[in-house]
Tab-separated table of N, CA and C in Angstrom:
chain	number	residue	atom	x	y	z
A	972	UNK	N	0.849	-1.170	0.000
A	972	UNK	CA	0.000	0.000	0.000
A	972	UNK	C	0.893	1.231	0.000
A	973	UNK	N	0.678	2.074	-0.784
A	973	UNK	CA	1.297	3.390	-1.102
A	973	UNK	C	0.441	4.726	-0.389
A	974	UNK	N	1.171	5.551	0.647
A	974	UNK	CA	0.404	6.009	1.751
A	974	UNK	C	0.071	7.551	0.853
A	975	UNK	N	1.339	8.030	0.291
A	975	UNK	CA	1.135	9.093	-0.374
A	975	UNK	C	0.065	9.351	-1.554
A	976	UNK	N	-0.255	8.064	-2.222
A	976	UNK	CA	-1.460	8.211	-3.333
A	976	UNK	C	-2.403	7.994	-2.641
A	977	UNK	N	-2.748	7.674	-1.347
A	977	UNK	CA	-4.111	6.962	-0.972
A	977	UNK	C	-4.631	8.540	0.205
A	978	UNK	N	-3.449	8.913	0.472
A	978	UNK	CA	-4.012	9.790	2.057
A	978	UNK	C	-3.330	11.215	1.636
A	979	UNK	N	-3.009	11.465	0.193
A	979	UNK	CA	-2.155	12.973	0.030
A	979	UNK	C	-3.004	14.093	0.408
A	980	UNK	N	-4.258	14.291	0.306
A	980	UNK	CA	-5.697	15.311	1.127
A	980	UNK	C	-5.546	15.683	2.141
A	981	UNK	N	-4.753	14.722	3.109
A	981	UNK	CA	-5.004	14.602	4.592
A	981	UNK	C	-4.299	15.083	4.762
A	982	UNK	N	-4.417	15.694	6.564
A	982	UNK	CA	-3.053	16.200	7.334
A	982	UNK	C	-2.611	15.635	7.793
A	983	UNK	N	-1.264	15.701	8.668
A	983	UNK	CA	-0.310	14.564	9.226
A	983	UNK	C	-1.423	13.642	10.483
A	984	UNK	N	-1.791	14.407	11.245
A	984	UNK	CA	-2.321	13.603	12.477
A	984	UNK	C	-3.452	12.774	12.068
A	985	UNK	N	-3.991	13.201	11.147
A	985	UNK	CA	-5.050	12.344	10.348
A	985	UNK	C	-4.774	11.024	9.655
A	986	UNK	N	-3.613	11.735	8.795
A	986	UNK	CA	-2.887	10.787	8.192
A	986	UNK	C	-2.194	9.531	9.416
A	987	UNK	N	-1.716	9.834	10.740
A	987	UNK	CA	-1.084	8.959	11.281
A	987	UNK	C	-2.095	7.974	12.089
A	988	UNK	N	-3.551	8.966	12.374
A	988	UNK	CA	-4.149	8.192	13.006
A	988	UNK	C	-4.853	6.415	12.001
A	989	UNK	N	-5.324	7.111	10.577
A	989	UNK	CA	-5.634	6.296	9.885
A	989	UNK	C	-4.459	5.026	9.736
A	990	UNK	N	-3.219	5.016	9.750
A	990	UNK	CA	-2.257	4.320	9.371
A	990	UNK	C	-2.431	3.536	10.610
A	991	UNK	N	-2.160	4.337	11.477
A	991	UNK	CA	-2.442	3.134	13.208
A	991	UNK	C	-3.324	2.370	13.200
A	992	UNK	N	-4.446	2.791	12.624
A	992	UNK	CA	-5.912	2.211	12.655
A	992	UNK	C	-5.403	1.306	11.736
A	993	UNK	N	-5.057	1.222	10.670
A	993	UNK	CA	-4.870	0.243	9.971
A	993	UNK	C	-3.972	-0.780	10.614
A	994	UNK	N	-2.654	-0.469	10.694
A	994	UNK	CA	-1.610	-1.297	11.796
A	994	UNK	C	-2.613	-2.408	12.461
A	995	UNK	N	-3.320	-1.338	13.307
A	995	UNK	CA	-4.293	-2.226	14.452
A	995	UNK	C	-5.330	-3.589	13.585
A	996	UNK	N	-5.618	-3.200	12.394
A	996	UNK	CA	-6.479	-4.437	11.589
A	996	UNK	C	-5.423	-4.968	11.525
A	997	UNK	N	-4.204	-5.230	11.200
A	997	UNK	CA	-3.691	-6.447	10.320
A	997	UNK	C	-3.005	-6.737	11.244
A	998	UNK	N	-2.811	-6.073	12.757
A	998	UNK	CA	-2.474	-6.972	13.809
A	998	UNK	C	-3.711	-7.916	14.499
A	999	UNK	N	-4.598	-7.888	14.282
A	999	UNK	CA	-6.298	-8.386	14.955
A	999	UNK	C	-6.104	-9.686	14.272
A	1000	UNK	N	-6.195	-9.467	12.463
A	1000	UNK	CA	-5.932	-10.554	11.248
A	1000	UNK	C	-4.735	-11.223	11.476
A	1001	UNK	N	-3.822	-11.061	12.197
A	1001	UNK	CA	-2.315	-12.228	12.735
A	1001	UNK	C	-2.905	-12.825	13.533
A	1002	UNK	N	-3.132	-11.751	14.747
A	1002	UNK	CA	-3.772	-13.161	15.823
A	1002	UNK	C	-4.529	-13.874	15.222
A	1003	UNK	N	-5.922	-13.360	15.044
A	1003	UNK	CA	-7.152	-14.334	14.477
A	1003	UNK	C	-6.302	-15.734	13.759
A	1004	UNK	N	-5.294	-15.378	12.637
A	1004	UNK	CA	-4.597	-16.480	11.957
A	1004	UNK	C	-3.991	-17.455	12.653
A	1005	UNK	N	-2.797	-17.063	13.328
A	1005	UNK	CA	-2.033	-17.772	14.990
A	1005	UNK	C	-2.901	-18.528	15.372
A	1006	UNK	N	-4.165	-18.278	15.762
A	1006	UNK	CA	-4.855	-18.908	16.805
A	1006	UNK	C	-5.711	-19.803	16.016
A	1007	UNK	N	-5.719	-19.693	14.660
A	1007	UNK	CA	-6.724	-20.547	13.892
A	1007	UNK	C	-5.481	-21.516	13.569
A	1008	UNK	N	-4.609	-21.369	13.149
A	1008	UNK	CA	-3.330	-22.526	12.742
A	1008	UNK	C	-3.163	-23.277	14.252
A	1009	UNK	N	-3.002	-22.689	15.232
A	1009	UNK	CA	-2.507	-22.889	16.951
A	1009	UNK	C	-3.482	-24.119	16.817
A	1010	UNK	N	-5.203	-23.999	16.611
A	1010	UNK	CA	-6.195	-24.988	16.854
A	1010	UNK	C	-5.849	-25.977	16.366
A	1011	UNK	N	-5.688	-26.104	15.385
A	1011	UNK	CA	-5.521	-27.184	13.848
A	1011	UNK	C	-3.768	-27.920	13.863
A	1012	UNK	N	-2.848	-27.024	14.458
A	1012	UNK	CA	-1.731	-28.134	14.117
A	1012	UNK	C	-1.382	-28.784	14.934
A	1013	UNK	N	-1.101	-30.067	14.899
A	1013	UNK	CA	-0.643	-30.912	15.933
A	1013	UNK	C	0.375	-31.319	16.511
A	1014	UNK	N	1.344	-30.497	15.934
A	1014	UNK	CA	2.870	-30.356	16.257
A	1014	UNK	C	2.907	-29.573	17.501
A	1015	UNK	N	3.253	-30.173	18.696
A	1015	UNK	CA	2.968	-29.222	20.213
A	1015	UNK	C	4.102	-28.462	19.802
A	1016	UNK	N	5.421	-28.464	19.154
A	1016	UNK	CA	6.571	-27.810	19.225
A	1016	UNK	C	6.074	-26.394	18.428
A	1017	UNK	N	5.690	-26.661	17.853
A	1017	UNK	CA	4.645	-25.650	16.165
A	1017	UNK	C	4.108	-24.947	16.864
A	1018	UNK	N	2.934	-25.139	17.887
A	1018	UNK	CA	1.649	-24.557	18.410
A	1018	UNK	C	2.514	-23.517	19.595
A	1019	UNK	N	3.365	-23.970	19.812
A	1019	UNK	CA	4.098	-23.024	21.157
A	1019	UNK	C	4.928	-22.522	20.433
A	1020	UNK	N	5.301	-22.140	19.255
A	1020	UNK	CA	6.262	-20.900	18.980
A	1020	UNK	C	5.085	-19.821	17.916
A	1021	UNK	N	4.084	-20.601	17.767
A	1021	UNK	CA	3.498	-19.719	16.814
A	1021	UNK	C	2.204	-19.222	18.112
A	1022	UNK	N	1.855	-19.918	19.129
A	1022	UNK	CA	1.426	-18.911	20.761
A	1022	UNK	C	1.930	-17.825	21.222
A	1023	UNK	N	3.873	-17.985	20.724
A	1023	UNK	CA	4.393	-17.013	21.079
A	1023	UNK	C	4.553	-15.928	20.456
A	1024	UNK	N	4.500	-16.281	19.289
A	1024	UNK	CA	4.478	-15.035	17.827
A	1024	UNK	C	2.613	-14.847	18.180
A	1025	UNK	N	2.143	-14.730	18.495
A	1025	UNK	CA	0.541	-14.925	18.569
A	1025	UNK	C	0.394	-13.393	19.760
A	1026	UNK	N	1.290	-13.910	20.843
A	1026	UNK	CA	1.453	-12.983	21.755
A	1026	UNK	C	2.138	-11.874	21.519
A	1027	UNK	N	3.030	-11.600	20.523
A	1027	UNK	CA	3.793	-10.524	20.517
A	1027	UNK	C	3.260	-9.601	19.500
A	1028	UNK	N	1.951	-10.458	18.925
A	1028	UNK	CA	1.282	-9.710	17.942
A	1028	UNK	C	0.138	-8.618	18.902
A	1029	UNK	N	-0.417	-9.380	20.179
A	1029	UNK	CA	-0.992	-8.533	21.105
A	1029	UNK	C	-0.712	-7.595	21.629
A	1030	UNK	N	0.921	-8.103	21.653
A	1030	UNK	CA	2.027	-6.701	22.561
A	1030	UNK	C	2.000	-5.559	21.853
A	1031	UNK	N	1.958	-6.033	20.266
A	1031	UNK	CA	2.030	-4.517	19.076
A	1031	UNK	C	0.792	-3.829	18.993
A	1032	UNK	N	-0.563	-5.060	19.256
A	1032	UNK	CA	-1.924	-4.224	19.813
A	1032	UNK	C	-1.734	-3.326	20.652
A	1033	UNK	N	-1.215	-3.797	22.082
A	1033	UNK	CA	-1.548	-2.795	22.840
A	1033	UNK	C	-0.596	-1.328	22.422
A	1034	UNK	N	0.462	-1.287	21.643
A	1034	UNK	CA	0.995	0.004	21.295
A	1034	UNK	C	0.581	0.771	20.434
A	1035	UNK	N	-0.148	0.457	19.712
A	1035	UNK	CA	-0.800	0.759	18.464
A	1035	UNK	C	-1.789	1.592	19.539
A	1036	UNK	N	-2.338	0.896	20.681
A	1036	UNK	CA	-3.203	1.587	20.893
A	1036	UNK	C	-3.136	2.635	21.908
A	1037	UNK	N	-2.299	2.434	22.080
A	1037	UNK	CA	-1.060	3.919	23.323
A	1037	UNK	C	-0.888	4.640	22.377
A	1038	UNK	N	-0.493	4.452	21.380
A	1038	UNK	CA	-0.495	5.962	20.274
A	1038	UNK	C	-1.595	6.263	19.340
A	1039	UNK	N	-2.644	5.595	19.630
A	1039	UNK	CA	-3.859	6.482	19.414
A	1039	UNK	C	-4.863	6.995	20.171
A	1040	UNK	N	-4.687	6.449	21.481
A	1040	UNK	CA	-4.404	7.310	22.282
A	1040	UNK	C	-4.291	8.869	22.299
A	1041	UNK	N	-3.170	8.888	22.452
A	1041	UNK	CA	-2.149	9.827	22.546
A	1041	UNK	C	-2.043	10.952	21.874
A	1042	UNK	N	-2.402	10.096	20.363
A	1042	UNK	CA	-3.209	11.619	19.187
A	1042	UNK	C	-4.574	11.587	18.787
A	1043	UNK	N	-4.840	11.048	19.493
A	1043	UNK	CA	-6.741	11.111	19.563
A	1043	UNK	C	-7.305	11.529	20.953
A	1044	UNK	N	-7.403	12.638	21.204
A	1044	UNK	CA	-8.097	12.845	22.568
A	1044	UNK	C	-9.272	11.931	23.097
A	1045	UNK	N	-10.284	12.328	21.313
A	1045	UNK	CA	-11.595	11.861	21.852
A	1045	UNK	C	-11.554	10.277	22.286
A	1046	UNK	N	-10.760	9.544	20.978
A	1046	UNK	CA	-10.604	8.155	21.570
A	1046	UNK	C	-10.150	7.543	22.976
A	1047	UNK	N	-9.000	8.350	23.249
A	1047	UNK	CA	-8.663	8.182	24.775
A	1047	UNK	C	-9.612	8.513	25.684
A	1048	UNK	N	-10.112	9.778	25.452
A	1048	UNK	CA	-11.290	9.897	26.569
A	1048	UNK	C	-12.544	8.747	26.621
A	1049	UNK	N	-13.323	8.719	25.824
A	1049	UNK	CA	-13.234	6.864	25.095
A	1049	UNK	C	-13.252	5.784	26.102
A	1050	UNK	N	-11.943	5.409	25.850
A	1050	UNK	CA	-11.279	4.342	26.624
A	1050	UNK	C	-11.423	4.540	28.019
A	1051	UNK	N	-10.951	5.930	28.306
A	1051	UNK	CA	-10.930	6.039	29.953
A	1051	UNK	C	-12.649	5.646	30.512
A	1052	UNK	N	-13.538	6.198	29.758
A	1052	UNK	CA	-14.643	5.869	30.046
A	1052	UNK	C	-15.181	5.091	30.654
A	1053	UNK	N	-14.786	3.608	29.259
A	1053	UNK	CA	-14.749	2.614	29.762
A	1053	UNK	C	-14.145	1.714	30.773
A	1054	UNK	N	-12.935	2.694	30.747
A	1054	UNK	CA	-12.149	2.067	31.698
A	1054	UNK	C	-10.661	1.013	31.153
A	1055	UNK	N	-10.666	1.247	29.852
A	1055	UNK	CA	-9.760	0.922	29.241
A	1055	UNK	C	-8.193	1.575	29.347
């Protein structure tokens, strides 16, 4: 994906929030994958390194979502709401 033909309209914080937001889908689409291969293979050695790549895909969730956060007021306020 080419960021400059798709988001050149936009301003930077706009532009960065959309890119995070995206980040955040195709980290959701790893896990979801991890955990659908994790079910199905029967190699215990397999299932515990791809648990662990599974987990570090969560770890990049939660940063993704500290920096939108961070340049999203409303979203953070948001979260705090909930309690997130």
């Amino acid at each position: 994906m080419t960021y400059e033909n798709d988001y050149e309209d936009e301003g930077a914080p706009e532009l960065d929030l959309e890119m995070l937001r995206e980040d955040m889908i195709g980290e959701l689409q790893a896990i979801n994958q991890y955990q659908e291969h994790i079910d199905t293979i029967e190699d215990e050695e397999v299932a515990e390194v791809l648990a662990h790549i599974r987990d570090e895909e969560k770890e990049h969730l939660v940063e993704l979502t500290k920096l939108i956060q961070k340049l999203d007021p409303l979203q953070a306020e948001m979260f705090k709401k909930e309690g997130l």
